[in-house]
Coordinates of N, CA and C in Angstrom, one line a residue:
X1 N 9.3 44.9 -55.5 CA 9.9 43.8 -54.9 C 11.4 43.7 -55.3
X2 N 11.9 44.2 -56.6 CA 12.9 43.6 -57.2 C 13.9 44.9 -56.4
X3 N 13.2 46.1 -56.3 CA 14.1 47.2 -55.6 C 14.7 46.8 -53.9
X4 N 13.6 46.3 -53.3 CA 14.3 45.4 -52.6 C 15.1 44.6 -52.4
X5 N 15.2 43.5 -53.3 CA 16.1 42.4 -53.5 C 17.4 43.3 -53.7
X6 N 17.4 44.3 -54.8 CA 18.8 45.1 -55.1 C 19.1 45.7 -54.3
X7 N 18.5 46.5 -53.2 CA 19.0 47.0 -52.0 C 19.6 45.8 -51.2
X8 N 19.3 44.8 -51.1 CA 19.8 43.6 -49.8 C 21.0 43.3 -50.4
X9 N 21.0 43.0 -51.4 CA 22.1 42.7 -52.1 C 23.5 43.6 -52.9
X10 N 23.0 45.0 -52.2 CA 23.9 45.6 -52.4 C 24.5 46.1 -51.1
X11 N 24.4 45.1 -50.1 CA 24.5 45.5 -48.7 C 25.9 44.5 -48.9
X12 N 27.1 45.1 -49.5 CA 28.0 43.6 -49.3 C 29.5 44.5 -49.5
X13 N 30.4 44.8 -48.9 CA 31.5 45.7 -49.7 C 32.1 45.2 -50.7
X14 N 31.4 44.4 -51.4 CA 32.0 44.1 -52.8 C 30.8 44.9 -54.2
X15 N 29.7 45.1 -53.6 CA 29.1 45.9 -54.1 C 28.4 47.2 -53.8
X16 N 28.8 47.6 -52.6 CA 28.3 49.3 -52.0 C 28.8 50.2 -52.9
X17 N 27.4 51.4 -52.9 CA 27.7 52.6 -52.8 C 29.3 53.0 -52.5
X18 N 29.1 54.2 -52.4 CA 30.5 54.9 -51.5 C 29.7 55.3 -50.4
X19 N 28.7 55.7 -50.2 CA 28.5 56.2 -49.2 C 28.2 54.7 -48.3
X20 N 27.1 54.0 -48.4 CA 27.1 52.4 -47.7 C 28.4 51.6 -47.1
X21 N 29.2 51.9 -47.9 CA 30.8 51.5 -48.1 C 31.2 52.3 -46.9
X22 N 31.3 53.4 -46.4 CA 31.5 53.9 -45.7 C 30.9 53.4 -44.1
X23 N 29.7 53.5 -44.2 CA 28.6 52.9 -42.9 C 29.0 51.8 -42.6
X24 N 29.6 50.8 -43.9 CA 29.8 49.1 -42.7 C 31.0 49.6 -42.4
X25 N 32.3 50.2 -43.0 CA 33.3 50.6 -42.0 C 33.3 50.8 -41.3
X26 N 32.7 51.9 -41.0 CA 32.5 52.8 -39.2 C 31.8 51.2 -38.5
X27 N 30.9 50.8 -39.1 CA 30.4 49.7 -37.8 C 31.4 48.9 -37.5
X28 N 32.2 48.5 -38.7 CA 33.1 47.5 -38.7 C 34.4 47.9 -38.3
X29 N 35.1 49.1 -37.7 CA 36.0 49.7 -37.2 C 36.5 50.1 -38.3
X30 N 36.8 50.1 -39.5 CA 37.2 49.9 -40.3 C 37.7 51.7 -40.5
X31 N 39.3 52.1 -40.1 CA 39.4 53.4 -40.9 C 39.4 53.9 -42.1
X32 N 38.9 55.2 -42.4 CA 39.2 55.7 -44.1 C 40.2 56.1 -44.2
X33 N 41.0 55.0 -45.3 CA 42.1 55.5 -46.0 C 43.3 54.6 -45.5
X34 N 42.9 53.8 -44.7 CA 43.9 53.1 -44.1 C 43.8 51.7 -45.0
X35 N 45.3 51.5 -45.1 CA 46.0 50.6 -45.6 C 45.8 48.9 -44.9
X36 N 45.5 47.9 -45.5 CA 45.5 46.3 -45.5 C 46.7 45.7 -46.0
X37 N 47.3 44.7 -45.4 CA 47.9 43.9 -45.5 C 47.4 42.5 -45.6
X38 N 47.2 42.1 -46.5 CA 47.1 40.5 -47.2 C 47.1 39.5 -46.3
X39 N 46.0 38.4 -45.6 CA 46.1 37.6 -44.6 C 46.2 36.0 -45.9
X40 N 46.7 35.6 -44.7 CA 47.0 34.0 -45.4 C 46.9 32.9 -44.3
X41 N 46.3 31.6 -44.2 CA 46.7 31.0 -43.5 C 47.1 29.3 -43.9
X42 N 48.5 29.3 -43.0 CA 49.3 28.0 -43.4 C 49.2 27.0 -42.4
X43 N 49.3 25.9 -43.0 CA 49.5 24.4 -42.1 C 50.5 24.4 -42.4
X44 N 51.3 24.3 -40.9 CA 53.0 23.5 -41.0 C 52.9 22.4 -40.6
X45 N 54.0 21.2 -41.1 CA 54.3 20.1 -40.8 C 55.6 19.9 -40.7
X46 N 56.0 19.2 -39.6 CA 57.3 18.5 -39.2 C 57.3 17.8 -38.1
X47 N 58.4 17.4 -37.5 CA 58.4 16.7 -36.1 C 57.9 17.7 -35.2
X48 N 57.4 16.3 -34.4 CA 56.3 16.9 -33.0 C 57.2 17.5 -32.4
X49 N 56.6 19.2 -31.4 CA 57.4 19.5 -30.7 C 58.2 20.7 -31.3
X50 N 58.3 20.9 -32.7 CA 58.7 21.7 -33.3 C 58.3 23.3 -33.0
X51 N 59.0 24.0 -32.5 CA 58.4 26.0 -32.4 C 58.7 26.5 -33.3
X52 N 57.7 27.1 -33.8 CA 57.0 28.0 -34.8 C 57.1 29.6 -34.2
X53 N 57.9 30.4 -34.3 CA 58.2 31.2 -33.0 C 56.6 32.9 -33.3
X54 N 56.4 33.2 -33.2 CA 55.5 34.6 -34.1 C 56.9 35.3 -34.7
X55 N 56.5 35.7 -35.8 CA 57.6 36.3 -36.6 C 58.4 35.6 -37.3
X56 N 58.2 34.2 -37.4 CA 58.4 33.4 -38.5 C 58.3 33.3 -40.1
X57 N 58.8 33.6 -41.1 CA 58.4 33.9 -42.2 C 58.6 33.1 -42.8
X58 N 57.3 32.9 -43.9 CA 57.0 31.9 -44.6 C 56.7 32.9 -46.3
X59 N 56.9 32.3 -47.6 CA 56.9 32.8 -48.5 C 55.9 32.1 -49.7
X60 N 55.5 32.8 -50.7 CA 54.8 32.4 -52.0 C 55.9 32.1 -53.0
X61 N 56.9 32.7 -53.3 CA 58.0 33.3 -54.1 C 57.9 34.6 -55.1
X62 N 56.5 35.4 -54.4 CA 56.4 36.5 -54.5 C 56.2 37.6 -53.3
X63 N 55.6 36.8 -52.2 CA 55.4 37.8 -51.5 C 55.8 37.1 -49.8
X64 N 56.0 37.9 -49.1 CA 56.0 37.2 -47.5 C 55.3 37.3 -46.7
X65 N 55.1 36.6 -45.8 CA 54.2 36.5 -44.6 C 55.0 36.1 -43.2
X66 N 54.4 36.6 -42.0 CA 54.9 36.8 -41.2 C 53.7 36.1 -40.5
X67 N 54.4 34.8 -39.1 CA 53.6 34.0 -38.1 C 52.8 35.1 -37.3
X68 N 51.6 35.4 -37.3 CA 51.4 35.8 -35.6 C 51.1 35.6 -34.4
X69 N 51.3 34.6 -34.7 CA 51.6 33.7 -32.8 C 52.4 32.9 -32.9
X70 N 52.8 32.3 -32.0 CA 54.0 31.7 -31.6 C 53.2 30.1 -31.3
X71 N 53.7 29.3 -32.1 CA 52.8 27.5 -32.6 C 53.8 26.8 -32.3
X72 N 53.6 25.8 -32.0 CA 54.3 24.3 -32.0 C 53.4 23.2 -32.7
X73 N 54.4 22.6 -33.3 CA 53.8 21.2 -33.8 C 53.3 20.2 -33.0
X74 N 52.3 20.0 -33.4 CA 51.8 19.1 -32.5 C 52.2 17.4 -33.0
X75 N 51.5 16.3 -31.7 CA 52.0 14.9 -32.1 C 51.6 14.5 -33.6
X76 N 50.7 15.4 -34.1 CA 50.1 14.6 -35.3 C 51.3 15.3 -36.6
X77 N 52.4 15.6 -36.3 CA 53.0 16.4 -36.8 C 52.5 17.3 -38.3
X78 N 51.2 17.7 -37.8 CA 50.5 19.0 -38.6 C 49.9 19.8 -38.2
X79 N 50.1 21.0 -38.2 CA 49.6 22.5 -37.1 C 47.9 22.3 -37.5
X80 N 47.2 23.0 -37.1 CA 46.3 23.9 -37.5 C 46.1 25.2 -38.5
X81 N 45.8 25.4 -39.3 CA 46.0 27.0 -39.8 C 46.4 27.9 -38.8
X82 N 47.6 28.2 -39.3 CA 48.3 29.3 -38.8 C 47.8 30.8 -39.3
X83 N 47.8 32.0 -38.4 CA 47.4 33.2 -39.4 C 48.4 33.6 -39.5
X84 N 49.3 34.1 -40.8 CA 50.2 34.9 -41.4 C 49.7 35.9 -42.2
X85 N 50.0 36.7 -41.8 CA 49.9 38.7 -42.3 C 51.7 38.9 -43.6
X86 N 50.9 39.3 -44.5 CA 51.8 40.0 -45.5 C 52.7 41.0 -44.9
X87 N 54.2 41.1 -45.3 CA 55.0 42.3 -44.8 C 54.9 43.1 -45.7
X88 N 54.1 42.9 -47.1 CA 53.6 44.2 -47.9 C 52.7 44.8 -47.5
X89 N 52.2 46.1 -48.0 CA 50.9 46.3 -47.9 C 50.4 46.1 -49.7
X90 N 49.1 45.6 -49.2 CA 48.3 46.0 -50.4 C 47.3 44.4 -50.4
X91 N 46.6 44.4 -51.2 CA 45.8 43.3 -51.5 C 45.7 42.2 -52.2
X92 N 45.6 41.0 -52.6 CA 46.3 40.4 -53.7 C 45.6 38.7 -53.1
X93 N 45.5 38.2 -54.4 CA 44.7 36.7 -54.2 C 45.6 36.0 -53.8
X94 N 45.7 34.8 -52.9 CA 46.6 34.2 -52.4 C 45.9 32.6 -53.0
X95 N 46.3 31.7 -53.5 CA 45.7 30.3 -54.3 C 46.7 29.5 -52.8
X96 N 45.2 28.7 -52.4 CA 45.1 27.8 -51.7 C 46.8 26.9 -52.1
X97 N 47.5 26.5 -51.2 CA 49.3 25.4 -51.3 C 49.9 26.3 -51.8
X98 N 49.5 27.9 -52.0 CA 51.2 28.3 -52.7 C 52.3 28.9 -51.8
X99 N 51.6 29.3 -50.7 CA 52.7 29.7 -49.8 C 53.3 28.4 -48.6
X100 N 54.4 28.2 -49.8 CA 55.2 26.8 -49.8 C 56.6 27.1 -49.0
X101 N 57.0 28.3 -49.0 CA 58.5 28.2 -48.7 C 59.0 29.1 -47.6
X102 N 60.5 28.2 -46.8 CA 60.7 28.8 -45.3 C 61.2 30.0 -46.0
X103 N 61.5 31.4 -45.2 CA 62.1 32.3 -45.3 C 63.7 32.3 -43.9
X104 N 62.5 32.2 -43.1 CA 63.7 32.4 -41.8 C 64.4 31.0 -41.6
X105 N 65.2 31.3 -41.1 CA 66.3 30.1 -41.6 C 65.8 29.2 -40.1
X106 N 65.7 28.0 -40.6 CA 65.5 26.8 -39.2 C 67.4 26.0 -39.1
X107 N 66.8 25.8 -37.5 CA 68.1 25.6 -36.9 C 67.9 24.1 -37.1

C-alpha cells in the first residue's frame, strides 16, 4: 500500500523521475529544454478609466514584468489581477505586494 501512496505522490513535477518529468511535459505541451519566464500577477489602482496599454512595465526593483493585455481601470478604481510575464528568463519567487513600481513612464 505504501508503494502506492509513493507512486501517487510522486506524480507532481516537483517530485518526478526524469523520466515521468518528461511524460507530464509532452501531455502538458511542455518543450525539452525550453526556457520560462517568471509570471506575476498585479492589481493596479488609480482613477477610473485609466489604460493600462499590454506592454506596460511594472517592476520589483529587481526584476521587470511586462502587461499582457491591454486593461483599464475600472469605476472601483482597482483592476483585477493583471498577468505580467518577466523580460528575463529564468525562474524566481516573486513575494505577494513586491512588484510595487511603474517602469514606463505615465503621461
Amino acid at each position: 500500500d505504501q508503494a502506492r501512496v509513493d507512486l501517487i505522490n510522486s506524480c507532481s513535477p516537483y517530485a518526478a523521475n526524469v523520466h515521468l518529468l518528461a511524460q507530464l511535459g509532452d501531455m502538458y505541451g511542455v518543450q525539452k529544454g525550453q526556457g520560462t519566464n517568471t509570471s506575476v500577477y498585479v492589481v493596479f489602482s488609480g482613477p477610473p478609466g485609466f489604460a493600462i496599454p499590454k506592454g506596460f512595465m511594472v517592476g520589483d526593483g529587481t526584476y521587470t514584468y511586462t502587461v499582457q493585455r491591454d486593461t483599464m481601470i475600472p469605476e472601483s478604481g482597482q483592476t483585477e489581477p493583471v498577468y505580467c510575464l518577466a523580460t528575463t528568463g529564468g525562474s524566481w519567487a516573486v513575494p505577494a505586494g513586491t512588484v510595487n513600481q511603474i517602469k514606463t513612464s505615465v503621461p
